PDB file of C-alpha atoms in Angstrom:
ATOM      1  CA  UNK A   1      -3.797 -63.176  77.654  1.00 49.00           C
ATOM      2  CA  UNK A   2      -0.437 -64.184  76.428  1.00 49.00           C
ATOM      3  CA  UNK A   3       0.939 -62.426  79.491  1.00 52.00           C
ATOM      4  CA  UNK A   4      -1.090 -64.627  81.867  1.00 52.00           C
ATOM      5  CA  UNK A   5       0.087 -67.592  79.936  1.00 50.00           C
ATOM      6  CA  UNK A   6       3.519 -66.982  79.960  1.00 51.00           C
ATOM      7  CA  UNK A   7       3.265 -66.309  83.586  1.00 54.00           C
ATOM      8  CA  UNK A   8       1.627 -69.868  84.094  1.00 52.00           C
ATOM      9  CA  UNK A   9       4.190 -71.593  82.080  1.00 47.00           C
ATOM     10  CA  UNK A  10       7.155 -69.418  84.363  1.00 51.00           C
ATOM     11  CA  UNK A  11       5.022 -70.853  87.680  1.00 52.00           C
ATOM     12  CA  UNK A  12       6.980 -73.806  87.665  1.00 52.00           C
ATOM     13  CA  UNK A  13       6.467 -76.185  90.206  1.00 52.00           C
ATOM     14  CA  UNK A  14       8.756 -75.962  93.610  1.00 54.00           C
ATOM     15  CA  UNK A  15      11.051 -78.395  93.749  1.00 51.00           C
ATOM     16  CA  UNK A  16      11.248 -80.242  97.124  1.00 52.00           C
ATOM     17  CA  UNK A  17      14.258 -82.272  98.190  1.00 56.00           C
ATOM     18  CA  UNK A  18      12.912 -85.387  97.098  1.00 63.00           C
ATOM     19  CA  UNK A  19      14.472 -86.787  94.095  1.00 72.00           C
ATOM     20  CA  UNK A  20      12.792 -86.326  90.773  1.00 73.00           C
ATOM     21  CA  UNK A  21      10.757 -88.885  89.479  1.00 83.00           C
ATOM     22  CA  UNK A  22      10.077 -90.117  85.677  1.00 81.00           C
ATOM     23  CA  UNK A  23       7.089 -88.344  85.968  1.00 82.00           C
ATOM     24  CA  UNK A  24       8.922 -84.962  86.949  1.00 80.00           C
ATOM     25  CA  UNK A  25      11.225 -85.194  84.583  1.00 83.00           C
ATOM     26  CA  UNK A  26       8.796 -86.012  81.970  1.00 82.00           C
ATOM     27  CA  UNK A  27       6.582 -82.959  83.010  1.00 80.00           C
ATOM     28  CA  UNK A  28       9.405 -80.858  82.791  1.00 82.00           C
ATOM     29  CA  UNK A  29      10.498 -81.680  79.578  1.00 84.00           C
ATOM     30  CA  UNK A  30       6.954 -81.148  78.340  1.00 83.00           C
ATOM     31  CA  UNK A  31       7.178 -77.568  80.531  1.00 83.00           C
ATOM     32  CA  UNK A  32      10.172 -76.303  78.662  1.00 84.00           C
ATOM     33  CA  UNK A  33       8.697 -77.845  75.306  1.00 83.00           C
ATOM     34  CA  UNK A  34       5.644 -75.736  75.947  1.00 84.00           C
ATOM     35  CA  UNK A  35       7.878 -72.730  77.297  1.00 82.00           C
ATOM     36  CA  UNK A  36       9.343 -72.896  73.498  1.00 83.00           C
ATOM     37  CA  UNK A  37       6.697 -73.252  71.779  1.00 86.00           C
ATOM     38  CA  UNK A  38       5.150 -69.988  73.478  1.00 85.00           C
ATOM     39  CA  UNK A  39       8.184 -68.386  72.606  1.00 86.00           C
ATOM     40  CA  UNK A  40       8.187 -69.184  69.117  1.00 86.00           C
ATOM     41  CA  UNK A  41       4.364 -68.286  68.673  1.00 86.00           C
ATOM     42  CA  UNK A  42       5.460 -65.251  70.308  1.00 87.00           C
ATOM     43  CA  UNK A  43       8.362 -64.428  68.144  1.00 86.00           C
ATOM     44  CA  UNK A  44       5.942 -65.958  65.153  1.00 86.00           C
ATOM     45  CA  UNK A  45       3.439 -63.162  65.991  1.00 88.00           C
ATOM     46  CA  UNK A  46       6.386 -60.265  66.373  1.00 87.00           C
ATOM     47  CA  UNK A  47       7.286 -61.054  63.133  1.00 88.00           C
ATOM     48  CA  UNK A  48       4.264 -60.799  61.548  1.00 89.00           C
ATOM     49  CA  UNK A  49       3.948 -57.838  63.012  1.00 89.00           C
ATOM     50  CA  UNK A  50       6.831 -56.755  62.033  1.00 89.00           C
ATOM     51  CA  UNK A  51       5.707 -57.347  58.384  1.00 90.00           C
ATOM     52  CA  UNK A  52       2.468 -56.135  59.192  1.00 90.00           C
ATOM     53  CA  UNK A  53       3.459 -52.656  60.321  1.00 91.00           C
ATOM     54  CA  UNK A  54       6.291 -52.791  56.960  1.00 90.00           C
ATOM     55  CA  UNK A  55       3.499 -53.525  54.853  1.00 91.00           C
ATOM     56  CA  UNK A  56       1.525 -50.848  55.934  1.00 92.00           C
ATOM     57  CA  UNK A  57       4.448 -48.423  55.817  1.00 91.00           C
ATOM     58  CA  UNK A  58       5.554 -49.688  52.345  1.00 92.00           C
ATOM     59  CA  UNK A  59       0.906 -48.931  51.325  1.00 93.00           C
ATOM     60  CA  UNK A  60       1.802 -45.575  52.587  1.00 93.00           C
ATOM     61  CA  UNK A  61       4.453 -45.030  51.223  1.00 92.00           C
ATOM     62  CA  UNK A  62       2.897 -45.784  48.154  1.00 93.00           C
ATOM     63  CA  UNK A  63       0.025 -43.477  48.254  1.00 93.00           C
ATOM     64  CA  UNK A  64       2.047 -40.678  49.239  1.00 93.00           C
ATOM     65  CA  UNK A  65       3.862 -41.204  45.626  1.00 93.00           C
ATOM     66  CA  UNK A  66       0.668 -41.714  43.822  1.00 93.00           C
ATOM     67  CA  UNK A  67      -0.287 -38.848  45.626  1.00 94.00           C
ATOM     68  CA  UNK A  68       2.447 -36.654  44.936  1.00 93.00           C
ATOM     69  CA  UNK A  69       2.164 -37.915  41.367  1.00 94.00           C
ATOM     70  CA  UNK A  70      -0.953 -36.805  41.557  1.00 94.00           C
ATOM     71  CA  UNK A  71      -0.237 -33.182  42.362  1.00 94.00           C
ATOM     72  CA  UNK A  72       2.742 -33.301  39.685  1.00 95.00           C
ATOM     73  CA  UNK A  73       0.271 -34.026  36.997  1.00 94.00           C
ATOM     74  CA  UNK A  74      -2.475 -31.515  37.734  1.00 94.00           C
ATOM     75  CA  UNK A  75       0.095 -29.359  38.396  1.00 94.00           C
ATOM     76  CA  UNK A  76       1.473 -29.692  35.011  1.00 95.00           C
ATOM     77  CA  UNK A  77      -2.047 -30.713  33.516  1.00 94.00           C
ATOM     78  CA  UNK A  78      -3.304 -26.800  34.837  1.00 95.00           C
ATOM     79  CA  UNK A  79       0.428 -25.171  33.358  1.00 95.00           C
ATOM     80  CA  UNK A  80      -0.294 -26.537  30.089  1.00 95.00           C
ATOM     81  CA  UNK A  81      -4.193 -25.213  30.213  1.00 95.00           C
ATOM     82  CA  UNK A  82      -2.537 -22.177  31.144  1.00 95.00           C
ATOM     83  CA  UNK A  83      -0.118 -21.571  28.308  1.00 94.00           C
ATOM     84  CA  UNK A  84      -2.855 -23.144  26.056  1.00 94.00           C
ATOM     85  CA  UNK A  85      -5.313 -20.202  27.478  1.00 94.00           C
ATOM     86  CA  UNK A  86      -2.284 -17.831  27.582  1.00 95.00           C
ATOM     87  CA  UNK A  87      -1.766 -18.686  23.607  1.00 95.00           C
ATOM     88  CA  UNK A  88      -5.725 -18.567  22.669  1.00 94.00           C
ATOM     89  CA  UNK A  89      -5.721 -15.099  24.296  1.00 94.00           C
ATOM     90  CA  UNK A  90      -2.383 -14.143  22.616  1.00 94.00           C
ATOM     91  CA  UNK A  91      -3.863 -15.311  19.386  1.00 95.00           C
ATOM     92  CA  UNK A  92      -7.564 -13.214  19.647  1.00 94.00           C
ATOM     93  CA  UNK A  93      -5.149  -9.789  20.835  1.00 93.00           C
ATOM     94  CA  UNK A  94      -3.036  -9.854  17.854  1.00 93.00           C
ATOM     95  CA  UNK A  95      -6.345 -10.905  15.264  1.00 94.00           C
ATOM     96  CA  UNK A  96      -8.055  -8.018  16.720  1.00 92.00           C
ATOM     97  CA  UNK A  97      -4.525  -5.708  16.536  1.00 92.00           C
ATOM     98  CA  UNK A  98      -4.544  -7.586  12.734  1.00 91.00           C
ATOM     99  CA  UNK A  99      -7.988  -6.511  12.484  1.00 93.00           C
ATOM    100  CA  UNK A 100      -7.784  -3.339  13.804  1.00 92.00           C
ATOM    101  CA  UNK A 101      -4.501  -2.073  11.788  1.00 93.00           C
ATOM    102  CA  UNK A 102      -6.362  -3.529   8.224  1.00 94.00           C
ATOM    103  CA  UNK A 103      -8.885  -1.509   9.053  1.00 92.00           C
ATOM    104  CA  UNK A 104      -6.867   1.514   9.807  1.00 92.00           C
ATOM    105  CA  UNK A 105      -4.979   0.773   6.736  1.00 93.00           C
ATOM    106  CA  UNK A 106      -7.980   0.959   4.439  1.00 93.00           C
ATOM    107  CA  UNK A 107      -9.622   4.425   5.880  1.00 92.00           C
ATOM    108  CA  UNK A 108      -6.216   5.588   5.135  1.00 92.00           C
ATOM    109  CA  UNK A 109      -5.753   4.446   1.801  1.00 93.00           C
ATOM    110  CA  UNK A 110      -9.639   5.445   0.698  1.00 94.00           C
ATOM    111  CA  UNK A 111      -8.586   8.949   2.628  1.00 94.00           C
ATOM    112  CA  UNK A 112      -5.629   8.489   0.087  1.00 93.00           C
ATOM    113  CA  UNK A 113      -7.426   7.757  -3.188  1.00 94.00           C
ATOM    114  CA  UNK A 114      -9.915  10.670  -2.459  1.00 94.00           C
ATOM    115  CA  UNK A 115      -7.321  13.000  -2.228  1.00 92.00           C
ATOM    116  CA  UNK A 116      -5.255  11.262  -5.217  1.00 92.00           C
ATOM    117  CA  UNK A 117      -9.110  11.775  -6.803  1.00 92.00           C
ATOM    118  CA  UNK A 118      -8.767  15.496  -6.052  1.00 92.00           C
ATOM    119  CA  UNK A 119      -5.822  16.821  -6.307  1.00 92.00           C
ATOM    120  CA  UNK A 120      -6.110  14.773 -10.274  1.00 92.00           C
ATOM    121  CA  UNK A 121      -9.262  16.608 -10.758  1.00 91.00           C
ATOM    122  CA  UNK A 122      -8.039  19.939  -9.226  1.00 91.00           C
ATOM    123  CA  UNK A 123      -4.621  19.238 -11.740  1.00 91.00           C
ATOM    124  CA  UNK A 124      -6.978  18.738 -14.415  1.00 85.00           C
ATOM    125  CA  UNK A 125      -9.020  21.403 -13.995  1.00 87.00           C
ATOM    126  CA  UNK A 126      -5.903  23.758 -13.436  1.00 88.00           C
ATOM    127  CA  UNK A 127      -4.213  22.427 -17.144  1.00 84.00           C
ATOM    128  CA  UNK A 128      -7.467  22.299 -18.997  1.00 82.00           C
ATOM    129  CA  UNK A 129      -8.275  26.138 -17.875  1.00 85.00           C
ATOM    130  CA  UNK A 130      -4.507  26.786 -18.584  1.00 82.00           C
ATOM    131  CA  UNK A 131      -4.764  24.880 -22.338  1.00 77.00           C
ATOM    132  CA  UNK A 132      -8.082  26.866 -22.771  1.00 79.00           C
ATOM    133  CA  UNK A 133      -6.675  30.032 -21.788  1.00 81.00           C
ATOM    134  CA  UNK A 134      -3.583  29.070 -24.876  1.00 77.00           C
ATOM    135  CA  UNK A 135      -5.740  28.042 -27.237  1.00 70.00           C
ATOM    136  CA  UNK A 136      -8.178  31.147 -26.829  1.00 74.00           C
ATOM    137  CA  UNK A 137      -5.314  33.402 -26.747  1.00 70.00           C
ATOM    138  CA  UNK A 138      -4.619  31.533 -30.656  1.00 61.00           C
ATOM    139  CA  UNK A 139      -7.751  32.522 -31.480  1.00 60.00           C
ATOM    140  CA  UNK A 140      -9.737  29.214 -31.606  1.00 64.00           C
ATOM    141  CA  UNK A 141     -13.170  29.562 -31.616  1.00 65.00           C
ATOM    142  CA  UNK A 142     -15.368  28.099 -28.691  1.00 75.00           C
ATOM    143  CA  UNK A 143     -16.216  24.546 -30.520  1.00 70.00           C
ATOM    144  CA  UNK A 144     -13.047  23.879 -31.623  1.00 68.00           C
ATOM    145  CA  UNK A 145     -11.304  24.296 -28.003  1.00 73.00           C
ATOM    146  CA  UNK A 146     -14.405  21.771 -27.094  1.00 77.00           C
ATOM    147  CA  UNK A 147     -12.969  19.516 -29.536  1.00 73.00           C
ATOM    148  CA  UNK A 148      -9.663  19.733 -28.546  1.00 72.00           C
ATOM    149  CA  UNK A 149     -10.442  19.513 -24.854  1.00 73.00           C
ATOM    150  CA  UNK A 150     -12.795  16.434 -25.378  1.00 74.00           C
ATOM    151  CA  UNK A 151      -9.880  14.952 -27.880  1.00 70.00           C
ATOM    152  CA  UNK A 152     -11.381  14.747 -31.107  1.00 66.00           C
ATOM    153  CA  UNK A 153      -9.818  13.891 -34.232  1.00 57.00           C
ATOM    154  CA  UNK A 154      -9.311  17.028 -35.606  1.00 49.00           C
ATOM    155  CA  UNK A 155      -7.883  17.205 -39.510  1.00 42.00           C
ATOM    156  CA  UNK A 156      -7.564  20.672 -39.807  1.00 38.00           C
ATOM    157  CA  UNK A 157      -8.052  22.973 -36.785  1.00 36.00           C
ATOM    158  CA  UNK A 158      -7.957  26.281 -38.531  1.00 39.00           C
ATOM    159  CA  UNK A 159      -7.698  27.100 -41.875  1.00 37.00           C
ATOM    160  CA  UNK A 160      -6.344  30.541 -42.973  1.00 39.00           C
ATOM    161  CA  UNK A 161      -6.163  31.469 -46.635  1.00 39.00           C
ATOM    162  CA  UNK A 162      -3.271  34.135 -47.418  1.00 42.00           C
ATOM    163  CA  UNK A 163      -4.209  35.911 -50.782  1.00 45.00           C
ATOM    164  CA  UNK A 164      -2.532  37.764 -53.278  1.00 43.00           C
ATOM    165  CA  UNK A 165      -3.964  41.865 -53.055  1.00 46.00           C
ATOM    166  CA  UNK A 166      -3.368  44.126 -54.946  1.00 44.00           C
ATOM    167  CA  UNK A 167      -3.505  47.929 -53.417  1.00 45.00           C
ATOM    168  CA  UNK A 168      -3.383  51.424 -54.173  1.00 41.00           C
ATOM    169  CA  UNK A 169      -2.004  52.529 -51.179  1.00 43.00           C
ATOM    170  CA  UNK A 170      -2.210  56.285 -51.458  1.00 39.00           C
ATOM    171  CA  UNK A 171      -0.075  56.781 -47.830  1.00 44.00           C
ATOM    172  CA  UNK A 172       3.058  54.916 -49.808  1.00 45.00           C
ATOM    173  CA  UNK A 173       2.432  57.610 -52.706  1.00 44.00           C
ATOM    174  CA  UNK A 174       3.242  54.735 -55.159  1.00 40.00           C
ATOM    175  CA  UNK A 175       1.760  54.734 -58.569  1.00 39.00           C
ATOM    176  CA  UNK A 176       2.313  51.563 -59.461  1.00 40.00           C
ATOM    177  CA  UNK A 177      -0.253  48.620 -58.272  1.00 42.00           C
ATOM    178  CA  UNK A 178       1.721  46.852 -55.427  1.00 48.00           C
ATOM    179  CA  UNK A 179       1.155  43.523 -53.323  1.00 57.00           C
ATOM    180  CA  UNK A 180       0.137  42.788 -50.147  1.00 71.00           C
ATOM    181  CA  UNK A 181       0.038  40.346 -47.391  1.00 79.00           C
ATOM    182  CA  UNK A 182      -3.412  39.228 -45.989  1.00 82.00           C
ATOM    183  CA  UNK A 183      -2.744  37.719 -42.781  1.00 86.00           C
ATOM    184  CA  UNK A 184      -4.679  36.524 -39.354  1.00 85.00           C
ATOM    185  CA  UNK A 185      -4.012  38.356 -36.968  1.00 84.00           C
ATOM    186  CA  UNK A 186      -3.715  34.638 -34.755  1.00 84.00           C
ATOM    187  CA  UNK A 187      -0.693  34.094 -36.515  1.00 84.00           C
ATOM    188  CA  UNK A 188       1.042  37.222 -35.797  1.00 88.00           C
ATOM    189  CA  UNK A 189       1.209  39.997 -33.229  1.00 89.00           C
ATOM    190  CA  UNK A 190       0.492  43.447 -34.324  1.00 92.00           C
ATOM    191  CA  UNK A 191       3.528  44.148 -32.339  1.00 92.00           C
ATOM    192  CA  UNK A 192       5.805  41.220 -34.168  1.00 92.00           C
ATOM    193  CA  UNK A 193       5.118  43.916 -37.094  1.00 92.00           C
ATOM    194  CA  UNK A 194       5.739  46.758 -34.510  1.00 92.00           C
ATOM    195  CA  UNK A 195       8.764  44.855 -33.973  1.00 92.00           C
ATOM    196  CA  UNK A 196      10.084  45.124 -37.151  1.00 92.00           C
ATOM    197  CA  UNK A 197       9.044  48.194 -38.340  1.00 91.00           C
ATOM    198  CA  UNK A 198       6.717  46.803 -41.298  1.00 91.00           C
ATOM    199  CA  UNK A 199       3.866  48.867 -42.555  1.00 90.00           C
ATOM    200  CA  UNK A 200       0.744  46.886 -41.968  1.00 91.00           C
ATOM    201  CA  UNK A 201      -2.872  48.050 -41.148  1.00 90.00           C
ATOM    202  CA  UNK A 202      -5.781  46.021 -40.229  1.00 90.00           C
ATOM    203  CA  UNK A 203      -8.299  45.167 -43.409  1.00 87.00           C
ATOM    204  CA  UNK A 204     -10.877  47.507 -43.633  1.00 86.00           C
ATOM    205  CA  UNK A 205     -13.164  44.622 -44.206  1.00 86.00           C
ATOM    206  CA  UNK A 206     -12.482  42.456 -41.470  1.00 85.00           C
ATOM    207  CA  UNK A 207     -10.712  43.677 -38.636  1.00 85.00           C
ATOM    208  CA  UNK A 208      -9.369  40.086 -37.387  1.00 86.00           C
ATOM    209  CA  UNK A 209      -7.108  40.128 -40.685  1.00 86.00           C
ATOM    210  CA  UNK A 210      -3.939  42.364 -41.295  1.00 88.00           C
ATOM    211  CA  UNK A 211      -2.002  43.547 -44.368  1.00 88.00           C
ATOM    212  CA  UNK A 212       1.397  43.867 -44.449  1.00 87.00           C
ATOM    213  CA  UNK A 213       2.810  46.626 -47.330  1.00 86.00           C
ATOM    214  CA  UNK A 214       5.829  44.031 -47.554  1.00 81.00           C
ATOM    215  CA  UNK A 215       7.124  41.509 -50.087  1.00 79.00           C
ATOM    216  CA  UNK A 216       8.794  38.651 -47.239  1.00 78.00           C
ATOM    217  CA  UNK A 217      11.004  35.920 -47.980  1.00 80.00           C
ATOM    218  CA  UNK A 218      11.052  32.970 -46.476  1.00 81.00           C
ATOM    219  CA  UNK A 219      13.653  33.657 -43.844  1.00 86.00           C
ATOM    220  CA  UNK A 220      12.056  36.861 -43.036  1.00 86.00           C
ATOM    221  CA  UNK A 221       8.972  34.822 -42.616  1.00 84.00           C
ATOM    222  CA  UNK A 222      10.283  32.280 -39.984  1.00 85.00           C
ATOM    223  CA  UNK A 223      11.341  35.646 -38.177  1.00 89.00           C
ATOM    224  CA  UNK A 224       8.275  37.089 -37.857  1.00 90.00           C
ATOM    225  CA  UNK A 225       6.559  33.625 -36.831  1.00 88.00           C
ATOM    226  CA  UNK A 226       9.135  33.085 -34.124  1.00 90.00           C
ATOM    227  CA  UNK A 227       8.888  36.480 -32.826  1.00 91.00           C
ATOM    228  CA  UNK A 228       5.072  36.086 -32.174  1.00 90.00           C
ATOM    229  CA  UNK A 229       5.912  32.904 -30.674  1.00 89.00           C
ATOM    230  CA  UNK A 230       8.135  33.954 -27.982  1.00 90.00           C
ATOM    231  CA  UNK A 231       5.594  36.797 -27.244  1.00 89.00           C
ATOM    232  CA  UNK A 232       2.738  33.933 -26.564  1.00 85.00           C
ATOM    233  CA  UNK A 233       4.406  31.824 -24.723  1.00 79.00           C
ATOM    234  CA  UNK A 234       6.086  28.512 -26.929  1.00 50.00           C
ATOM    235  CA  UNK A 235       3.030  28.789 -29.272  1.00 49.00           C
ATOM    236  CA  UNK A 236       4.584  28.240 -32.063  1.00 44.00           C
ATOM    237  CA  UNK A 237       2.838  29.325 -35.299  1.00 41.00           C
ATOM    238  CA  UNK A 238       3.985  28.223 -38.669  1.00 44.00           C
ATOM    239  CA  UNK A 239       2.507  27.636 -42.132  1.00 43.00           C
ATOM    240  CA  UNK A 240       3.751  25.770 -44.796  1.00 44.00           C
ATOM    241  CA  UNK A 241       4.556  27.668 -48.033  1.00 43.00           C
ATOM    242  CA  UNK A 242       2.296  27.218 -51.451  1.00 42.00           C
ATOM    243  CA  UNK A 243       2.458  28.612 -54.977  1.00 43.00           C
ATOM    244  CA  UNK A 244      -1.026  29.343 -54.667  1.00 43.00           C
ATOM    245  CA  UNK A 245      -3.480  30.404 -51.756  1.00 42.00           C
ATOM    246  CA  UNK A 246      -2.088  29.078 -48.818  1.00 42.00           C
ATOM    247  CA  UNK A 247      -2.997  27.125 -46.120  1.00 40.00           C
ATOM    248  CA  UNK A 248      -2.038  26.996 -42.571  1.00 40.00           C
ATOM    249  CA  UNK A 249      -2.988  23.989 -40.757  1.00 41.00           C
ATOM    250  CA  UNK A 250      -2.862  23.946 -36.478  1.00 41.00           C
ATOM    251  CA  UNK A 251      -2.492  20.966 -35.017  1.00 42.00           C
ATOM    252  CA  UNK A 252      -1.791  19.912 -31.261  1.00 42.00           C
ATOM    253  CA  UNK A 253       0.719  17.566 -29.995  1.00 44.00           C
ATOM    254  CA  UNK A 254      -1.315  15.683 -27.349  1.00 45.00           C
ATOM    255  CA  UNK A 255       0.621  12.878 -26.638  1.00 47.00           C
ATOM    256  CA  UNK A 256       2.148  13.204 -23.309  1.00 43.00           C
ATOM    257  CA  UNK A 257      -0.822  16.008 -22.486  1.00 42.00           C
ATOM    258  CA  UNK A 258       1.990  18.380 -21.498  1.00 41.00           C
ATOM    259  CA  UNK A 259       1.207  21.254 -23.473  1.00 39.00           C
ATOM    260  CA  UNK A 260      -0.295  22.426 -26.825  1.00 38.00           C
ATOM    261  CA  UNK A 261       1.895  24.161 -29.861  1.00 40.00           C
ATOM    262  CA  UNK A 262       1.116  24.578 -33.547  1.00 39.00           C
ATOM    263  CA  UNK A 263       3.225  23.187 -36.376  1.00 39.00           C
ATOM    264  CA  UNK A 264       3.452  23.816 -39.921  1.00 40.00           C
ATOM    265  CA  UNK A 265       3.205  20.917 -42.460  1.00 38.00           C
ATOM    266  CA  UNK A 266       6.544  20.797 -44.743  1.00 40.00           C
ATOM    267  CA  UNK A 267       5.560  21.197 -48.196  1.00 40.00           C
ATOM    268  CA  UNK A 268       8.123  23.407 -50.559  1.00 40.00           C
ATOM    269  CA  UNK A 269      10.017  26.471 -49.319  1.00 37.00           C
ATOM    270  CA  UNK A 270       8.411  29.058 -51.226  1.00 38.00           C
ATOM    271  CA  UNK A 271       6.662  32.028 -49.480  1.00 39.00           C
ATOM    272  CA  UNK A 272       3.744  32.326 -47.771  1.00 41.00           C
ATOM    273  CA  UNK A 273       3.106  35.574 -48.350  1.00 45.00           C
ATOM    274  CA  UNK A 274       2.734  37.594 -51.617  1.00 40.00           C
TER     275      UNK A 274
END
């Protein structure tokens, strides 16, 4: 349409060779004013265009940033779930590892503590069969190794009474009426008197008792004792000395639970034997 004007404002009218009137002249001027004013329109038009199509370049433009923007953020939006699913995942491995090595660690230590538990009981067994076995071999009777085992307060474990004797001992061919020793035969081997070439015999009476044709001394005494104590095994066997009837009091050292002895109580240093 704006063709077909343009092309009637071009058709100008043909000029003949007659002069121009006021009229033509005024016609013309109003051709050429309507000639501009179709150009300006036009141009008018071309630039709105012109802003039109910049417009529309500049909207997508600006979509294709929101749109990029867009991807950036899910993009970073679906990292972060990532990580943040990575993490959670990370987290329930090493509470089930956690989990998993507690557990481990208790069947371990209970498999620990029952063998602790045994191999205590087994020990215990071992040194209560090996005290028994000492304290048997001292000649303690049945209930009193119970005591001792079970830890009772024990005053006086054994009593032995050492009495003056007085024999006719027709072997010796002695007239006179000589002492003798009465001892238990707990407190000293036959072969301590073997040893040292005593004459001894066991009393006729009581077989667990022996008498010794021998007037000791002190010293002579610890000798004997210590003999019979290196035969036992670090028993040692002692009695403390008395004017009178004597009396030999056993005791065991149970503090540490590392072994059993016998000691003798300190009184004077006078014999035990007569």
């Amino acid at each position: 349409m704006e063709m077909q004007e343009m092309g009637r404002l071009e058709k100008r009218p043909e000029r003949d060779e007659h002069p121009l009137t006021r009229r033509d002249i005024e016609k013309e001027i109003q051709f050429e004013r309507l000639k501009k004013m179709e150009s300006d329109e036009l141009a008018r038009r071309k630039m709105e265009d012109a802003l039109l199509i910049e417009r529309m370049k500049a909207l997508e433009k600006e979509r294709e940033e929101k749109e990029r923007e867009r991807k950036i953020r899910e993009k970073v939006q679906a990292e972060i779930a990532q990580k943040e699913k990575d993490e959670m995942e990370r987290l329930q491995k090493e509470a089930k590892l956690k989990a998993s090595a507690i557990e481990e660690y208790k069947k371990k230590e209970a498999e620990r503590l029952a063998k602790q538990k045994e191999e205590a009981e087994k020990a215990k067994k071992e040194f209560n069969d090996k005290v028994n076995q000492l304290l048997c071999s001292a000649g303690f009777s049945e209930d009193k190794i119970t005591a001792i085992m079970q830890g009772k307060p024990l005053k006086e474990m054994e009593l032995v009474h050492v009495e003056k004797h007085v024999h006719h001992g027709k072997h010796r061919q002695i007239e006179d009426e000589e002492a003798f020793v009465k001892v238990h035969r707990r407190y000293l081997e036959p072969r301590t008197l073997d040893a040292f070439s005593l004459i001894w015999e066991f009393d006729p009476n009581d077989a667990d008792y022996m008498l010794i044709y021998h007037s000791l001394s002190q010293e002579e005494q610890d000798r004997l004792f210590d003999h019979t104590r290196k035969l036992r095994g670090q028993r040692t066997l002692t009695a403390s000395p008395h004017n009178g009837p004597v009396t030999v009091e056993m005791k065991v050292n149970d503090k540490k639970r590392d072994g059993f002895y016998l000691v003798r109580k300190k009184q004077d240093r006078r014999s035990l034997f007569w």
